[in-house]
């Protein structure tokens, strides 16, 4: 965990009590709408994994897609969507997981990853780690090797990193 892109905070809007009381939502839309900041965030995520070979980048629906696709393009890697249950049309593997504000199910196409492929998982926020952990399990269920998990924002108090202790996690900034 070597990245220290604290500049990201200037573009994140904290929203109290959203989507439920007690949660401070970290709104990334100001960053996404700023051409320089969006590009720099993608570049910094790529830099965080400059030393690993990546065959495909897995993005997590929906905010994860926004970052994972340009990271995949920059790495000249493939892009694989992990989606909420019921959205993928082909045969899927499925994982259920807990969120900071609820629970959900994630799915991946069974033929999206080949055995032993090096896979980078990208999302916008790491909170409890449930989403990233479920995604890593899906990748591994298909035989892929998770070489890293890259996020823009890590909410340290929610302990996601501990849940992902067997994985390399890089975050651009931490709250
Ligand atoms: O570490 P965790 O506690 O699992 O939380 C992090 C996840 O929560 C958010 O997704 P959300 O499920 O709200 O979906 P969205 O991207 O469609 O808004 C965020 O984009 C991460 O994927
Ligand atoms: N507090 C939060 N802000 C933005 N996205 C989140 N995903 C999970 N928790 C979140």
JSON list of C-alpha atoms and ligand atoms in Angstrom, two decimals:
[
{"chain": "A", "resi": 1, "resn": "UNK", "atom": "CA", "xyz": [0.00, 0.00, 0.00]},
{"chain": "A", "resi": 2, "resn": "UNK", "atom": "CA", "xyz": [2.27, 2.77, -1.26]},
{"chain": "A", "resi": 3, "resn": "UNK", "atom": "CA", "xyz": [-0.09, 5.18, -2.98]},
{"chain": "A", "resi": 4, "resn": "UNK", "atom": "CA", "xyz": [-0.80, 8.54, -1.37]},
{"chain": "A", "resi": 5, "resn": "UNK", "atom": "CA", "xyz": [-3.02, 10.50, -3.73]},
{"chain": "A", "resi": 6, "resn": "UNK", "atom": "CA", "xyz": [-4.52, 12.79, -1.10]},
{"chain": "A", "resi": 7, "resn": "UNK", "atom": "CA", "xyz": [-5.45, 15.25, -3.88]},
{"chain": "A", "resi": 8, "resn": "UNK", "atom": "CA", "xyz": [-8.42, 12.93, -4.53]},
{"chain": "A", "resi": 9, "resn": "UNK", "atom": "CA", "xyz": [-10.13, 14.27, -1.38]},
{"chain": "A", "resi": 10, "resn": "UNK", "atom": "CA", "xyz": [-10.52, 17.71, -2.96]},
{"chain": "A", "resi": 11, "resn": "UNK", "atom": "CA", "xyz": [-12.93, 16.12, -5.44]},
{"chain": "A", "resi": 12, "resn": "UNK", "atom": "CA", "xyz": [-14.96, 13.89, -3.10]},
{"chain": "A", "resi": 13, "resn": "UNK", "atom": "CA", "xyz": [-18.21, 15.24, -1.62]},
{"chain": "A", "resi": 14, "resn": "UNK", "atom": "CA", "xyz": [-19.17, 13.84, 1.81]},
{"chain": "A", "resi": 15, "resn": "UNK", "atom": "CA", "xyz": [-22.92, 13.44, 2.28]},
{"chain": "A", "resi": 16, "resn": "UNK", "atom": "CA", "xyz": [-24.17, 12.85, 5.83]},
{"chain": "A", "resi": 17, "resn": "UNK", "atom": "CA", "xyz": [-26.84, 10.23, 6.52]},
{"chain": "A", "resi": 18, "resn": "UNK", "atom": "CA", "xyz": [-27.02, 8.85, 2.98]},
{"chain": "A", "resi": 19, "resn": "UNK", "atom": "CA", "xyz": [-28.40, 6.37, 2.04]},
{"chain": "A", "resi": 20, "resn": "UNK", "atom": "CA", "xyz": [-29.35, 5.84, 5.68]},
{"chain": "A", "resi": 21, "resn": "UNK", "atom": "CA", "xyz": [-28.76, 7.55, 9.06]},
{"chain": "A", "resi": 22, "resn": "UNK", "atom": "CA", "xyz": [-25.22, 7.18, 10.37]},
{"chain": "A", "resi": 23, "resn": "UNK", "atom": "CA", "xyz": [-23.57, 6.60, 6.96]},
{"chain": "A", "resi": 24, "resn": "UNK", "atom": "CA", "xyz": [-21.34, 9.30, 5.47]},
{"chain": "A", "resi": 25, "resn": "UNK", "atom": "CA", "xyz": [-21.54, 8.69, 1.73]},
{"chain": "A", "resi": 26, "resn": "UNK", "atom": "CA", "xyz": [-18.40, 9.57, -0.26]},
{"chain": "A", "resi": 27, "resn": "UNK", "atom": "CA", "xyz": [-19.76, 10.97, -3.51]},
{"chain": "A", "resi": 28, "resn": "UNK", "atom": "CA", "xyz": [-17.26, 10.55, -6.37]},
{"chain": "A", "resi": 29, "resn": "UNK", "atom": "CA", "xyz": [-19.29, 12.39, -9.03]},
{"chain": "A", "resi": 30, "resn": "UNK", "atom": "CA", "xyz": [-17.38, 15.70, -8.62]},
{"chain": "A", "resi": 31, "resn": "UNK", "atom": "CA", "xyz": [-14.16, 13.83, -9.40]},
{"chain": "A", "resi": 32, "resn": "UNK", "atom": "CA", "xyz": [-15.68, 12.00, -12.37]},
{"chain": "A", "resi": 33, "resn": "UNK", "atom": "CA", "xyz": [-16.94, 15.27, -13.84]},
{"chain": "A", "resi": 34, "resn": "UNK", "atom": "CA", "xyz": [-13.49, 16.88, -13.72]},
{"chain": "A", "resi": 35, "resn": "UNK", "atom": "CA", "xyz": [-11.50, 15.78, -16.77]},
{"chain": "A", "resi": 36, "resn": "UNK", "atom": "CA", "xyz": [-8.08, 16.25, -15.14]},
{"chain": "A", "resi": 37, "resn": "UNK", "atom": "CA", "xyz": [-9.04, 14.57, -11.86]},
{"chain": "A", "resi": 38, "resn": "UNK", "atom": "CA", "xyz": [-10.76, 11.61, -13.53]},
{"chain": "A", "resi": 39, "resn": "UNK", "atom": "CA", "xyz": [-7.77, 10.99, -15.78]},
{"chain": "A", "resi": 40, "resn": "UNK", "atom": "CA", "xyz": [-5.32, 11.36, -12.92]},
{"chain": "A", "resi": 41, "resn": "UNK", "atom": "CA", "xyz": [-7.27, 8.90, -10.74]},
{"chain": "A", "resi": 42, "resn": "UNK", "atom": "CA", "xyz": [-7.20, 6.30, -13.52]},
{"chain": "A", "resi": 43, "resn": "UNK", "atom": "CA", "xyz": [-3.46, 6.94, -14.10]},
{"chain": "A", "resi": 44, "resn": "UNK", "atom": "CA", "xyz": [-2.69, 6.64, -10.37]},
{"chain": "A", "resi": 45, "resn": "UNK", "atom": "CA", "xyz": [-4.57, 3.34, -10.10]},
{"chain": "A", "resi": 46, "resn": "UNK", "atom": "CA", "xyz": [-2.56, 2.01, -13.05]},
{"chain": "A", "resi": 47, "resn": "UNK", "atom": "CA", "xyz": [0.68, 3.23, -11.41]},
{"chain": "A", "resi": 48, "resn": "UNK", "atom": "CA", "xyz": [-0.23, 1.33, -8.23]},
{"chain": "A", "resi": 49, "resn": "UNK", "atom": "CA", "xyz": [0.04, -1.94, -10.13]},
{"chain": "A", "resi": 50, "resn": "UNK", "atom": "CA", "xyz": [2.89, -1.07, -12.51]},
{"chain": "A", "resi": 51, "resn": "UNK", "atom": "CA", "xyz": [4.88, -4.10, -11.31]},
{"chain": "A", "resi": 52, "resn": "UNK", "atom": "CA", "xyz": [2.32, -6.82, -12.00]},
{"chain": "A", "resi": 53, "resn": "UNK", "atom": "CA", "xyz": [1.14, -8.50, -15.17]},
{"chain": "A", "resi": 54, "resn": "UNK", "atom": "CA", "xyz": [-2.62, -8.19, -15.64]},
{"chain": "A", "resi": 55, "resn": "UNK", "atom": "CA", "xyz": [-4.58, -10.22, -18.16]},
{"chain": "A", "resi": 56, "resn": "UNK", "atom": "CA", "xyz": [-8.05, -8.85, -17.32]},
{"chain": "A", "resi": 57, "resn": "UNK", "atom": "CA", "xyz": [-9.48, -6.16, -15.09]},
{"chain": "A", "resi": 58, "resn": "UNK", "atom": "CA", "xyz": [-12.65, -7.05, -13.20]},
{"chain": "A", "resi": 59, "resn": "UNK", "atom": "CA", "xyz": [-14.98, -4.12, -12.52]},
{"chain": "A", "resi": 60, "resn": "UNK", "atom": "CA", "xyz": [-17.80, -4.25, -9.99]},
{"chain": "A", "resi": 61, "resn": "UNK", "atom": "CA", "xyz": [-21.25, -2.87, -10.86]},
{"chain": "A", "resi": 62, "resn": "UNK", "atom": "CA", "xyz": [-21.94, -0.05, -10.99]},
{"chain": "A", "resi": 63, "resn": "UNK", "atom": "CA", "xyz": [-19.49, 2.60, -9.80]},
{"chain": "A", "resi": 64, "resn": "UNK", "atom": "CA", "xyz": [-16.61, 0.17, -10.21]},
{"chain": "A", "resi": 65, "resn": "UNK", "atom": "CA", "xyz": [-17.27, -0.04, -13.96]},
{"chain": "A", "resi": 66, "resn": "UNK", "atom": "CA", "xyz": [-16.49, 3.67, -14.35]},
{"chain": "A", "resi": 67, "resn": "UNK", "atom": "CA", "xyz": [-12.91, 3.23, -13.13]},
{"chain": "A", "resi": 68, "resn": "UNK", "atom": "CA", "xyz": [-12.19, -0.37, -14.12]},
{"chain": "A", "resi": 69, "resn": "UNK", "atom": "CA", "xyz": [-12.87, 0.07, -17.84]},
{"chain": "A", "resi": 70, "resn": "UNK", "atom": "CA", "xyz": [-10.35, 2.90, -18.39]},
{"chain": "A", "resi": 71, "resn": "UNK", "atom": "CA", "xyz": [-7.82, 1.08, -16.18]},
{"chain": "A", "resi": 72, "resn": "UNK", "atom": "CA", "xyz": [-8.22, -1.99, -18.41]},
{"chain": "A", "resi": 73, "resn": "UNK", "atom": "CA", "xyz": [-7.76, 0.17, -21.50]},
{"chain": "A", "resi": 74, "resn": "UNK", "atom": "CA", "xyz": [-4.59, 1.71, -20.11]},
{"chain": "A", "resi": 75, "resn": "UNK", "atom": "CA", "xyz": [-3.18, -1.74, -19.23]},
{"chain": "A", "resi": 76, "resn": "UNK", "atom": "CA", "xyz": [-4.23, -3.16, -22.61]},
{"chain": "A", "resi": 77, "resn": "UNK", "atom": "CA", "xyz": [-6.05, -5.80, -20.57]},
{"chain": "A", "resi": 78, "resn": "UNK", "atom": "CA", "xyz": [-9.53, -7.23, -21.06]},
{"chain": "A", "resi": 79, "resn": "UNK", "atom": "CA", "xyz": [-12.48, -5.99, -19.03]},
{"chain": "A", "resi": 80, "resn": "UNK", "atom": "CA", "xyz": [-14.82, -8.34, -17.14]},
{"chain": "A", "resi": 81, "resn": "UNK", "atom": "CA", "xyz": [-18.02, -7.10, -15.46]},
{"chain": "A", "resi": 82, "resn": "UNK", "atom": "CA", "xyz": [-19.12, -8.47, -12.11]},
{"chain": "A", "resi": 83, "resn": "UNK", "atom": "CA", "xyz": [-22.82, -7.62, -11.85]},
{"chain": "A", "resi": 84, "resn": "UNK", "atom": "CA", "xyz": [-25.64, -7.66, -9.34]},
{"chain": "A", "resi": 85, "resn": "UNK", "atom": "CA", "xyz": [-27.71, -10.87, -9.58]},
{"chain": "A", "resi": 86, "resn": "UNK", "atom": "CA", "xyz": [-29.91, -11.38, -12.60]},
{"chain": "A", "resi": 87, "resn": "UNK", "atom": "CA", "xyz": [-28.19, -8.99, -15.00]},
{"chain": "A", "resi": 88, "resn": "UNK", "atom": "CA", "xyz": [-25.79, -11.29, -16.86]},
{"chain": "A", "resi": 89, "resn": "UNK", "atom": "CA", "xyz": [-27.32, -13.34, -19.70]},
{"chain": "A", "resi": 90, "resn": "UNK", "atom": "CA", "xyz": [-24.99, -16.39, -19.80]},
{"chain": "A", "resi": 91, "resn": "UNK", "atom": "CA", "xyz": [-24.11, -19.10, -17.25]},
{"chain": "A", "resi": 92, "resn": "UNK", "atom": "CA", "xyz": [-22.90, -17.48, -14.01]},
{"chain": "A", "resi": 93, "resn": "UNK", "atom": "CA", "xyz": [-21.08, -18.11, -10.74]},
{"chain": "A", "resi": 94, "resn": "UNK", "atom": "CA", "xyz": [-22.73, -16.29, -7.79]},
{"chain": "A", "resi": 95, "resn": "UNK", "atom": "CA", "xyz": [-21.65, -15.00, -4.34]},
{"chain": "A", "resi": 96, "resn": "UNK", "atom": "CA", "xyz": [-23.82, -13.44, -1.62]},
{"chain": "A", "resi": 97, "resn": "UNK", "atom": "CA", "xyz": [-22.25, -10.71, 0.56]},
{"chain": "A", "resi": 98, "resn": "UNK", "atom": "CA", "xyz": [-22.98, -8.10, 3.24]},
{"chain": "A", "resi": 99, "resn": "UNK", "atom": "CA", "xyz": [-22.75, -4.32, 2.64]},
{"chain": "A", "resi": 100, "resn": "UNK", "atom": "CA", "xyz": [-22.37, -1.29, 4.93]},
{"chain": "A", "resi": 101, "resn": "UNK", "atom": "CA", "xyz": [-26.06, -0.75, 4.23]},
{"chain": "A", "resi": 102, "resn": "UNK", "atom": "CA", "xyz": [-27.63, -4.11, 3.30]},
{"chain": "A", "resi": 103, "resn": "UNK", "atom": "CA", "xyz": [-26.78, -7.34, 1.49]},
{"chain": "A", "resi": 104, "resn": "UNK", "atom": "CA", "xyz": [-26.64, -8.33, -2.15]},
{"chain": "A", "resi": 105, "resn": "UNK", "atom": "CA", "xyz": [-25.56, -11.00, -4.64]},
{"chain": "A", "resi": 106, "resn": "UNK", "atom": "CA", "xyz": [-22.85, -10.67, -7.29]},
{"chain": "A", "resi": 107, "resn": "UNK", "atom": "CA", "xyz": [-22.41, -12.74, -10.44]},
{"chain": "A", "resi": 108, "resn": "UNK", "atom": "CA", "xyz": [-19.75, -13.31, -13.11]},
{"chain": "A", "resi": 109, "resn": "UNK", "atom": "CA", "xyz": [-19.96, -15.19, -16.39]},
{"chain": "A", "resi": 110, "resn": "UNK", "atom": "CA", "xyz": [-18.45, -18.65, -15.95]},
{"chain": "A", "resi": 111, "resn": "UNK", "atom": "CA", "xyz": [-16.37, -18.32, -19.11]},
{"chain": "A", "resi": 112, "resn": "UNK", "atom": "CA", "xyz": [-15.09, -14.78, -18.39]},
{"chain": "A", "resi": 113, "resn": "UNK", "atom": "CA", "xyz": [-11.81, -15.89, -16.79]},
{"chain": "A", "resi": 114, "resn": "UNK", "atom": "CA", "xyz": [-9.47, -18.73, -17.68]},
{"chain": "A", "resi": 115, "resn": "UNK", "atom": "CA", "xyz": [-7.47, -20.84, -15.20]},
{"chain": "A", "resi": 116, "resn": "UNK", "atom": "CA", "xyz": [-4.36, -19.12, -13.81]},
{"chain": "A", "resi": 117, "resn": "UNK", "atom": "CA", "xyz": [-5.03, -15.75, -15.46]},
{"chain": "A", "resi": 118, "resn": "UNK", "atom": "CA", "xyz": [-3.69, -12.76, -13.47]},
{"chain": "A", "resi": 119, "resn": "UNK", "atom": "CA", "xyz": [-6.68, -10.59, -12.55]},
{"chain": "A", "resi": 120, "resn": "UNK", "atom": "CA", "xyz": [-6.88, -7.04, -11.17]},
{"chain": "A", "resi": 121, "resn": "UNK", "atom": "CA", "xyz": [-10.10, -6.09, -9.36]},
{"chain": "A", "resi": 122, "resn": "UNK", "atom": "CA", "xyz": [-11.04, -2.38, -9.45]},
{"chain": "A", "resi": 123, "resn": "UNK", "atom": "CA", "xyz": [-13.78, -0.56, -7.53]},
{"chain": "A", "resi": 124, "resn": "UNK", "atom": "CA", "xyz": [-14.42, 3.00, -6.37]},
{"chain": "A", "resi": 125, "resn": "UNK", "atom": "CA", "xyz": [-14.77, 2.41, -2.62]},
{"chain": "A", "resi": 126, "resn": "UNK", "atom": "CA", "xyz": [-13.52, -0.21, -0.16]},
{"chain": "A", "resi": 127, "resn": "UNK", "atom": "CA", "xyz": [-15.77, -0.10, 2.91]},
{"chain": "A", "resi": 128, "resn": "UNK", "atom": "CA", "xyz": [-16.48, -3.36, 4.80]},
{"chain": "A", "resi": 129, "resn": "UNK", "atom": "CA", "xyz": [-14.70, -5.29, 2.05]},
{"chain": "A", "resi": 130, "resn": "UNK", "atom": "CA", "xyz": [-17.70, -7.55, 1.46]},
{"chain": "A", "resi": 131, "resn": "UNK", "atom": "CA", "xyz": [-18.03, -6.60, -2.20]},
{"chain": "A", "resi": 132, "resn": "UNK", "atom": "CA", "xyz": [-14.33, -6.99, -2.99]},
{"chain": "A", "resi": 133, "resn": "UNK", "atom": "CA", "xyz": [-14.13, -10.26, -1.03]},
{"chain": "A", "resi": 134, "resn": "UNK", "atom": "CA", "xyz": [-17.12, -11.71, -2.89]},
{"chain": "A", "resi": 135, "resn": "UNK", "atom": "CA", "xyz": [-15.56, -10.61, -6.21]},
{"chain": "A", "resi": 136, "resn": "UNK", "atom": "CA", "xyz": [-12.22, -12.19, -5.33]},
{"chain": "A", "resi": 137, "resn": "UNK", "atom": "CA", "xyz": [-14.05, -15.43, -4.50]},
{"chain": "A", "resi": 138, "resn": "UNK", "atom": "CA", "xyz": [-15.82, -15.35, -7.87]},
{"chain": "A", "resi": 139, "resn": "UNK", "atom": "CA", "xyz": [-12.51, -14.83, -9.70]},
{"chain": "A", "resi": 140, "resn": "UNK", "atom": "CA", "xyz": [-10.89, -17.66, -7.76]},
{"chain": "A", "resi": 141, "resn": "UNK", "atom": "CA", "xyz": [-13.89, -19.96, -8.29]},
{"chain": "A", "resi": 142, "resn": "UNK", "atom": "CA", "xyz": [-13.16, -19.67, -12.02]},
{"chain": "A", "resi": 143, "resn": "UNK", "atom": "CA", "xyz": [-9.47, -20.43, -11.47]},
{"chain": "A", "resi": 144, "resn": "UNK", "atom": "CA", "xyz": [-8.20, -16.85, -11.83]},
{"chain": "A", "resi": 145, "resn": "UNK", "atom": "CA", "xyz": [-5.34, -15.42, -9.73]},
{"chain": "A", "resi": 146, "resn": "UNK", "atom": "CA", "xyz": [-6.18, -12.14, -7.98]},
{"chain": "A", "resi": 147, "resn": "UNK", "atom": "CA", "xyz": [-2.95, -10.11, -8.33]},
{"chain": "A", "resi": 148, "resn": "UNK", "atom": "CA", "xyz": [-4.45, -6.99, -6.79]},
{"chain": "A", "resi": 149, "resn": "UNK", "atom": "CA", "xyz": [-7.45, -5.01, -5.66]},
{"chain": "A", "resi": 150, "resn": "UNK", "atom": "CA", "xyz": [-7.36, -1.31, -6.55]},
{"chain": "A", "resi": 151, "resn": "UNK", "atom": "CA", "xyz": [-9.79, 1.26, -5.15]},
{"chain": "A", "resi": 152, "resn": "UNK", "atom": "CA", "xyz": [-9.94, 5.02, -5.17]},
{"chain": "A", "resi": 153, "resn": "UNK", "atom": "CA", "xyz": [-11.25, 5.42, -1.60]},
{"chain": "A", "resi": 154, "resn": "UNK", "atom": "CA", "xyz": [-10.66, 3.22, 1.44]},
{"chain": "A", "resi": 155, "resn": "UNK", "atom": "CA", "xyz": [-12.91, 3.73, 4.50]},
{"chain": "A", "resi": 156, "resn": "UNK", "atom": "CA", "xyz": [-10.47, 2.42, 7.07]},
{"chain": "A", "resi": 157, "resn": "UNK", "atom": "CA", "xyz": [-12.84, 2.32, 10.06]},
{"chain": "A", "resi": 158, "resn": "UNK", "atom": "CA", "xyz": [-14.93, -0.32, 8.28]},
{"chain": "A", "resi": 159, "resn": "UNK", "atom": "CA", "xyz": [-12.04, -2.79, 8.19]},
{"chain": "A", "resi": 160, "resn": "UNK", "atom": "CA", "xyz": [-12.18, -3.94, 4.59]},
{"chain": "A", "resi": 161, "resn": "UNK", "atom": "CA", "xyz": [-8.43, -4.43, 4.34]},
{"chain": "A", "resi": 162, "resn": "UNK", "atom": "CA", "xyz": [-8.46, -7.02, 7.16]},
{"chain": "A", "resi": 163, "resn": "UNK", "atom": "CA", "xyz": [-11.10, -9.02, 5.30]},
{"chain": "A", "resi": 164, "resn": "UNK", "atom": "CA", "xyz": [-8.79, -9.05, 2.26]},
{"chain": "A", "resi": 165, "resn": "UNK", "atom": "CA", "xyz": [-5.65, -10.00, 4.18]},
{"chain": "A", "resi": 166, "resn": "UNK", "atom": "CA", "xyz": [-4.61, -12.56, 1.54]},
{"chain": "A", "resi": 167, "resn": "UNK", "atom": "CA", "xyz": [-4.65, -9.95, -1.22]},
{"chain": "A", "resi": 168, "resn": "UNK", "atom": "CA", "xyz": [-2.64, -6.91, -2.25]},
{"chain": "A", "resi": 169, "resn": "UNK", "atom": "CA", "xyz": [-4.88, -3.86, -1.78]},
{"chain": "A", "resi": 170, "resn": "UNK", "atom": "CA", "xyz": [-3.94, -0.41, -3.12]},
{"chain": "A", "resi": 171, "resn": "UNK", "atom": "CA", "xyz": [-6.07, 2.65, -2.35]},
{"chain": "A", "resi": 172, "resn": "UNK", "atom": "CA", "xyz": [-5.54, 6.20, -3.63]},
{"chain": "A", "resi": 173, "resn": "UNK", "atom": "CA", "xyz": [-6.75, 7.80, -0.40]},
{"chain": "A", "resi": 174, "resn": "UNK", "atom": "CA", "xyz": [-7.99, 6.70, 3.00]},
{"chain": "A", "resi": 175, "resn": "UNK", "atom": "CA", "xyz": [-10.59, 8.15, 5.39]},
{"chain": "B", "resi": 1, "resn": "LIG", "atom": "O1", "xyz": [-16.70, -2.69, 0.91]},
{"chain": "B", "resi": 1, "resn": "LIG", "atom": "P1", "xyz": [-18.18, -2.80, 0.88]},
{"chain": "B", "resi": 1, "resn": "LIG", "atom": "O2", "xyz": [-18.81, -2.59, 2.23]},
{"chain": "B", "resi": 1, "resn": "LIG", "atom": "O3", "xyz": [-18.66, -4.05, 0.23]},
{"chain": "B", "resi": 1, "resn": "LIG", "atom": "O4", "xyz": [-18.74, -1.56, 0.03]},
{"chain": "B", "resi": 1, "resn": "LIG", "atom": "C1", "xyz": [-18.16, -1.10, -1.16]},
{"chain": "B", "resi": 1, "resn": "LIG", "atom": "C2", "xyz": [-19.11, -1.20, -2.31]},
{"chain": "B", "resi": 1, "resn": "LIG", "atom": "O5", "xyz": [-20.28, -0.41, -2.06]},
{"chain": "B", "resi": 1, "resn": "LIG", "atom": "C3", "xyz": [-20.55, 0.39, -3.21]},
{"chain": "B", "resi": 1, "resn": "LIG", "atom": "O6", "xyz": [-21.33, -0.26, -4.14]},
{"chain": "B", "resi": 1, "resn": "LIG", "atom": "P2", "xyz": [-22.91, -0.37, -4.07]},
{"chain": "B", "resi": 1, "resn": "LIG", "atom": "O7", "xyz": [-23.25, -1.78, -3.70]},
{"chain": "B", "resi": 1, "resn": "LIG", "atom": "O8", "xyz": [-23.47, 0.71, -3.21]},
{"chain": "B", "resi": 1, "resn": "LIG", "atom": "O9", "xyz": [-23.35, -0.23, -5.58]},
{"chain": "B", "resi": 1, "resn": "LIG", "atom": "P3", "xyz": [-23.20, 0.89, -6.72]},
{"chain": "B", "resi": 1, "resn": "LIG", "atom": "O10", "xyz": [-21.77, 0.90, -7.16]},
{"chain": "B", "resi": 1, "resn": "LIG", "atom": "O11", "xyz": [-24.10, 0.37, -7.78]},
{"chain": "B", "resi": 1, "resn": "LIG", "atom": "O12", "xyz": [-23.63, 2.23, -6.16]},
{"chain": "B", "resi": 1, "resn": "LIG", "atom": "C4", "xyz": [-19.18, 0.64, -3.79]},
{"chain": "B", "resi": 1, "resn": "LIG", "atom": "O13", "xyz": [-19.24, 1.01, -5.16]},
{"chain": "B", "resi": 1, "resn": "LIG", "atom": "C5", "xyz": [-18.48, -0.68, -3.57]},
{"chain": "B", "resi": 1, "resn": "LIG", "atom": "O14", "xyz": [-18.72, -1.58, -4.63]},
{"chain": "B", "resi": 2, "resn": "LIG", "atom": "N1", "xyz": [-19.80, 5.35, 2.73]},
{"chain": "B", "resi": 2, "resn": "LIG", "atom": "C1", "xyz": [-19.78, 5.04, 1.44]},
{"chain": "B", "resi": 2, "resn": "LIG", "atom": "N2", "xyz": [-19.68, 6.01, 0.51]},
{"chain": "B", "resi": 2, "resn": "LIG", "atom": "C2", "xyz": [-19.65, 5.69, -0.81]},
{"chain": "B", "resi": 2, "resn": "LIG", "atom": "N3", "xyz": [-19.73, 4.44, -1.26]},
{"chain": "B", "resi": 2, "resn": "LIG", "atom": "C3", "xyz": [-19.83, 3.47, -0.37]},
{"chain": "B", "resi": 2, "resn": "LIG", "atom": "N4", "xyz": [-19.90, 2.13, -0.50]},
{"chain": "B", "resi": 2, "resn": "LIG", "atom": "C4", "xyz": [-20.00, 1.59, 0.71]},
{"chain": "B", "resi": 2, "resn": "LIG", "atom": "N5", "xyz": [-19.96, 2.52, 1.66]},
{"chain": "B", "resi": 2, "resn": "LIG", "atom": "C5", "xyz": [-19.86, 3.70, 1.00]}
]
